[in-house]
Amino acid sequence: MAEAATRKLVCACPACGTRFRVTESALAIAAGQVRCGACLTVFDGRAALVESTPPEAAVAATEPDAAEAEPAPATARPSVPLWAAAYVALAITLAVLIGLLQWPAWSQDPILRGAYETACRAVGCELPPLAALHAVDAQSSVEAARAGAPAPLVIDAKLTSRAPFRQPYPALIVTFRDAGGSVVREQRLAPRQYRPPDALIRLAPNRAVRFTAALEDPGADATTYTLSLSTPP
């Protein structure tokens, strides 16, 4: 019985083809699992036994410098190549950098918003509120507040958001032009300068907000104006 346990057998590595000797006792200890001494592949030694007579001659003829395999634990797995680990690390680093660079735009995308919210919860950051200026309708008129020279101007406007979420009030940009179309003066109103005191902190979906705000006199050359929206500072 002792002679059978120490009897030399010959295994062939299924990964690199290297042949090496292993004893039945070693196979029993490791539940049949062995590690190739050449490529470190772990495999079932019993399933990889080869016919060889005598074993020593077969091993010498096939791989004279092959190292004898050592028993490996059943849970052993082939190691991950360093180049593969480096490639994965580089890909993750690039993805993180791109995500940070595109933070202002991508965090506003409803599809990507969830991923950014998850990341912020993990690191303790705060996302900017969702904003969709293209979904805000603006109607306005500019008139003189009273007779006089120069006559103060007042803008009477109404904002309606069609976005499905609450969003910050935009900044208003009033651009005055002369008869030739050249810009005479441009005035910018932050939300705190025009938002009604009783208005919600953010624009609600499908709810019109009407307000008036004073404007500086653009001068006698101004004949027309345009109102545009901008992201507040």
Tab-separated table of C-alpha atoms in Angstrom:
chain	number	residue	atom	x	y	z
A	1	MET	CA	0.000	0.000	0.000
A	2	ALA	CA	2.842	2.406	0.899
A	3	GLU	CA	4.562	1.583	-2.399
A	4	ALA	CA	1.395	2.493	-4.352
A	5	ALA	CA	1.062	5.807	-2.520
A	6	THR	CA	4.624	6.806	-3.405
A	7	ARG	CA	4.532	5.475	-6.953
A	8	LYS	CA	5.579	8.103	-9.463
A	9	LEU	CA	2.965	9.045	-12.082
A	10	VAL	CA	3.275	11.317	-15.107
A	11	CYS	CA	0.878	14.263	-15.713
A	12	ALA	CA	0.654	16.459	-18.818
A	13	CYS	CA	-0.282	20.106	-18.261
A	14	PRO	CA	-3.337	20.886	-20.454
A	15	ALA	CA	-2.208	24.511	-20.840
A	16	CYS	CA	1.430	24.206	-21.920
A	17	GLY	CA	1.908	20.451	-22.456
A	18	THR	CA	4.717	20.144	-19.939
A	19	ARG	CA	5.015	16.650	-18.425
A	20	PHE	CA	6.092	16.120	-14.840
A	21	ARG	CA	6.049	13.524	-12.093
A	22	VAL	CA	3.595	13.419	-9.221
A	23	THR	CA	2.852	10.785	-6.572
A	24	GLU	CA	-0.519	9.286	-5.760
A	25	SER	CA	-0.206	10.490	-2.160
A	26	ALA	CA	0.273	14.078	-3.352
A	27	LEU	CA	-2.814	13.797	-5.550
A	28	ALA	CA	-4.822	12.472	-2.630
A	29	ILE	CA	-3.767	15.296	-0.302
A	30	ALA	CA	-4.715	17.994	-2.803
A	31	ALA	CA	-7.932	16.279	-3.964
A	32	GLY	CA	-6.325	15.671	-7.337
A	33	GLN	CA	-5.444	19.330	-7.938
A	34	VAL	CA	-1.880	20.169	-9.012
A	35	ARG	CA	-0.073	23.264	-10.223
A	36	CYS	CA	2.163	23.178	-13.293
A	37	GLY	CA	5.750	24.100	-12.424
A	38	ALA	CA	6.222	25.739	-15.844
A	39	CYS	CA	3.096	27.924	-16.385
A	40	LEU	CA	1.494	27.744	-12.896
A	41	THR	CA	-1.815	26.462	-14.279
A	42	VAL	CA	-3.912	24.564	-11.705
A	43	PHE	CA	-5.691	21.487	-13.086
A	44	ASP	CA	-6.993	18.012	-12.213
A	45	GLY	CA	-3.911	15.823	-12.080
A	46	ARG	CA	-5.829	12.551	-12.247
A	47	ALA	CA	-7.602	13.595	-15.445
A	48	ALA	CA	-4.262	14.622	-16.966
A	49	LEU	CA	-2.386	11.355	-16.332
A	50	VAL	CA	-0.579	10.022	-19.406
A	51	GLU	CA	0.637	6.517	-20.284
A	52	SER	CA	4.389	6.368	-20.060
A	53	THR	CA	6.803	3.420	-19.760
A	54	PRO	CA	9.028	4.028	-17.986
A	55	PRO	CA	7.820	7.409	-16.506
A	56	GLU	CA	11.348	8.741	-16.056
A	57	ALA	CA	12.216	8.223	-19.715
A	58	ALA	CA	9.030	9.926	-20.921
A	59	VAL	CA	9.571	12.972	-18.800
A	60	ALA	CA	13.203	13.325	-19.779
A	61	ALA	CA	12.419	12.989	-23.473
A	62	THR	CA	9.586	15.492	-23.427
A	63	GLU	CA	10.826	18.201	-21.064
A	64	PRO	CA	14.274	17.579	-19.557
A	65	ASP	CA	14.219	20.793	-17.493
A	66	ALA	CA	10.593	20.627	-16.320
A	67	ALA	CA	10.149	21.153	-12.575
A	68	GLU	CA	8.235	18.570	-10.598
A	69	ALA	CA	4.746	19.865	-9.799
A	70	GLU	CA	3.678	20.478	-6.257
A	71	PRO	CA	0.217	19.787	-4.854
A	72	ALA	CA	-2.101	22.816	-4.974
A	73	PRO	CA	-5.155	23.522	-2.827
A	74	ALA	CA	-8.511	22.848	-4.432
A	75	THR	CA	-9.370	26.548	-4.290
A	76	ALA	CA	-6.230	27.665	-6.154
A	77	ARG	CA	-6.732	29.561	-9.411
A	78	PRO	CA	-4.303	30.724	-12.113
A	79	SER	CA	-2.925	34.174	-11.358
A	80	VAL	CA	-4.143	37.152	-13.418
A	81	PRO	CA	-1.447	38.445	-15.805
A	82	LEU	CA	0.033	41.756	-14.721
A	83	TRP	CA	-0.691	43.370	-18.086
A	84	ALA	CA	-4.386	42.516	-17.766
A	85	ALA	CA	-4.588	44.010	-14.273
A	86	ALA	CA	-2.785	47.151	-15.475
A	87	TYR	CA	-5.170	47.481	-18.433
A	88	VAL	CA	-8.216	47.225	-16.167
A	89	ALA	CA	-6.767	49.792	-13.738
A	90	LEU	CA	-6.024	52.192	-16.620
A	91	ALA	CA	-9.527	51.798	-18.045
A	92	ILE	CA	-11.103	52.534	-14.644
A	93	THR	CA	-8.866	55.588	-14.147
A	94	LEU	CA	-9.769	56.976	-17.588
A	95	ALA	CA	-13.473	56.415	-16.968
A	96	VAL	CA	-13.271	58.289	-13.653
A	97	LEU	CA	-11.364	61.207	-15.215
A	98	ILE	CA	-13.803	61.512	-18.115
A	99	GLY	CA	-16.728	61.365	-15.703
A	100	LEU	CA	-15.229	64.200	-13.631
A	101	LEU	CA	-14.486	66.366	-16.670
A	102	GLN	CA	-18.019	65.904	-18.006
A	103	TRP	CA	-19.595	66.382	-14.575
A	104	PRO	CA	-21.459	69.657	-15.384
A	105	ALA	CA	-23.094	68.270	-18.541
A	106	TRP	CA	-23.507	64.561	-17.819
A	107	SER	CA	-24.979	65.097	-14.349
A	108	GLN	CA	-27.838	66.929	-16.077
A	109	ASP	CA	-28.653	63.910	-18.243
A	110	PRO	CA	-31.685	62.076	-16.789
A	111	ILE	CA	-30.175	58.726	-17.845
A	112	LEU	CA	-26.776	59.327	-16.203
A	113	ARG	CA	-28.149	61.266	-13.235
A	114	GLY	CA	-28.678	58.112	-11.165
A	115	ALA	CA	-25.056	57.020	-11.540
A	116	TYR	CA	-23.784	60.444	-10.441
A	117	GLU	CA	-26.148	60.466	-7.456
A	118	THR	CA	-24.836	57.050	-6.379
A	119	ALA	CA	-21.235	58.251	-6.704
A	120	CYS	CA	-21.982	61.403	-4.711
A	121	ARG	CA	-23.571	59.452	-1.894
A	122	ALA	CA	-20.409	57.348	-1.687
A	123	VAL	CA	-17.957	60.276	-1.539
A	124	GLY	CA	-20.185	62.849	0.165
A	125	CYS	CA	-20.514	65.394	-2.656
A	126	GLU	CA	-23.575	67.316	-3.856
A	127	LEU	CA	-24.858	67.411	-7.417
A	128	PRO	CA	-25.993	70.659	-9.018
A	129	PRO	CA	-29.790	70.773	-9.407
A	130	LEU	CA	-31.283	69.610	-12.666
A	131	ALA	CA	-31.747	72.433	-15.169
A	132	ALA	CA	-33.261	72.527	-18.647
A	133	LEU	CA	-33.263	76.050	-20.081
A	134	HIS	CA	-34.596	74.771	-23.404
A	135	ALA	CA	-37.777	73.736	-21.576
A	136	VAL	CA	-38.511	77.241	-20.244
A	137	ASP	CA	-40.842	79.480	-22.255
A	138	ALA	CA	-40.332	83.216	-21.743
A	139	GLN	CA	-42.779	85.952	-22.716
A	140	SER	CA	-41.964	89.589	-22.021
A	141	SER	CA	-42.578	93.233	-22.773
A	142	VAL	CA	-40.533	96.310	-21.874
A	143	GLU	CA	-42.277	99.617	-21.243
A	144	ALA	CA	-41.558	102.963	-19.654
A	145	ALA	CA	-42.565	103.038	-16.012
A	146	ARG	CA	-43.614	106.704	-16.148
A	147	ALA	CA	-43.227	109.763	-18.281
A	148	GLY	CA	-39.985	111.619	-18.006
A	149	ALA	CA	-36.531	111.897	-19.468
A	150	PRO	CA	-34.834	109.566	-19.249
A	151	ALA	CA	-37.810	107.258	-18.676
A	152	PRO	CA	-37.127	104.279	-16.386
A	153	LEU	CA	-37.931	100.957	-18.000
A	154	VAL	CA	-39.714	97.984	-16.552
A	155	ILE	CA	-39.729	94.482	-17.972
A	156	ASP	CA	-42.974	92.563	-17.562
A	157	ALA	CA	-42.292	88.866	-18.131
A	158	LYS	CA	-43.706	85.384	-17.641
A	159	LEU	CA	-41.699	82.158	-17.334
A	160	THR	CA	-43.228	78.696	-17.776
A	161	SER	CA	-41.192	75.531	-17.332
A	162	ARG	CA	-42.133	72.444	-19.363
A	163	ALA	CA	-39.485	70.255	-17.691
A	164	PRO	CA	-40.835	67.300	-15.634
A	165	PHE	CA	-38.803	68.412	-12.599
A	166	ARG	CA	-38.259	71.540	-10.517
A	167	GLN	CA	-35.335	73.582	-11.743
A	168	PRO	CA	-33.517	76.758	-10.685
A	169	TYR	CA	-34.711	80.106	-11.971
A	170	PRO	CA	-32.560	81.197	-14.926
A	171	ALA	CA	-30.668	84.444	-15.249
A	172	LEU	CA	-32.320	86.893	-17.669
A	173	ILE	CA	-30.318	88.697	-20.327
A	174	VAL	CA	-32.003	91.735	-21.904
A	175	THR	CA	-30.194	92.929	-25.021
A	176	PHE	CA	-31.061	96.311	-26.537
A	177	ARG	CA	-30.244	97.054	-30.187
A	178	ASP	CA	-30.391	100.109	-32.417
A	179	ALA	CA	-32.184	100.394	-35.736
A	180	GLY	CA	-29.200	98.841	-37.517
A	181	GLY	CA	-29.178	95.775	-35.299
A	182	SER	CA	-26.068	96.667	-33.319
A	183	VAL	CA	-26.018	96.002	-29.583
A	184	VAL	CA	-26.482	99.207	-27.614
A	185	ARG	CA	-26.622	97.761	-24.114
A	186	GLU	CA	-27.003	94.405	-22.404
A	187	GLN	CA	-28.378	93.916	-18.922
A	188	ARG	CA	-28.300	90.752	-16.874
A	189	LEU	CA	-30.768	90.021	-14.083
A	190	ALA	CA	-29.993	87.333	-11.519
A	191	PRO	CA	-32.962	85.367	-10.118
A	192	ARG	CA	-32.844	87.320	-6.828
A	193	GLN	CA	-33.343	90.556	-8.818
A	194	TYR	CA	-36.621	89.557	-10.439
A	195	ARG	CA	-38.110	86.529	-8.685
A	196	PRO	CA	-41.329	87.421	-6.816
A	197	PRO	CA	-41.010	87.174	-3.014
A	198	ASP	CA	-43.895	84.702	-2.823
A	199	ALA	CA	-42.583	82.469	-5.630
A	200	LEU	CA	-41.294	78.963	-5.096
A	201	ILE	CA	-37.542	78.553	-4.716
A	202	ARG	CA	-37.476	76.667	-8.021
A	203	LEU	CA	-39.580	76.709	-11.163
A	204	ALA	CA	-42.269	74.050	-10.873
A	205	PRO	CA	-43.366	72.021	-13.919
A	206	ASN	CA	-46.122	73.616	-16.017
A	207	ARG	CA	-46.550	76.560	-13.679
A	208	ALA	CA	-46.289	80.118	-14.963
A	209	VAL	CA	-44.440	82.708	-12.875
A	210	ARG	CA	-45.090	86.351	-13.730
A	211	PHE	CA	-42.952	89.234	-12.505
A	212	THR	CA	-41.729	92.751	-13.199
A	213	ALA	CA	-38.225	94.140	-12.803
A	214	ALA	CA	-36.620	97.538	-13.283
A	215	LEU	CA	-34.098	98.063	-16.073
A	216	GLU	CA	-31.505	100.765	-16.610
A	217	ASP	CA	-32.197	103.176	-19.436
A	218	PRO	CA	-30.326	101.910	-22.542
A	219	GLY	CA	-30.362	105.335	-24.208
A	220	ALA	CA	-32.228	106.926	-27.087
A	221	ASP	CA	-30.544	104.748	-29.717
A	222	ALA	CA	-32.175	101.568	-28.449
A	223	THR	CA	-35.178	100.652	-30.571
A	224	THR	CA	-35.600	96.901	-30.003
A	225	TYR	CA	-34.748	94.338	-27.376
A	226	THR	CA	-34.463	90.566	-27.001
A	227	LEU	CA	-34.797	88.423	-23.874
A	228	SER	CA	-32.656	85.313	-23.457
A	229	LEU	CA	-32.091	82.896	-20.600
A	230	SER	CA	-28.829	81.805	-19.046
A	231	THR	CA	-27.667	79.486	-16.287
A	232	PRO	CA	-27.488	81.496	-13.052
A	233	PRO	CA	-24.008	82.048	-11.566
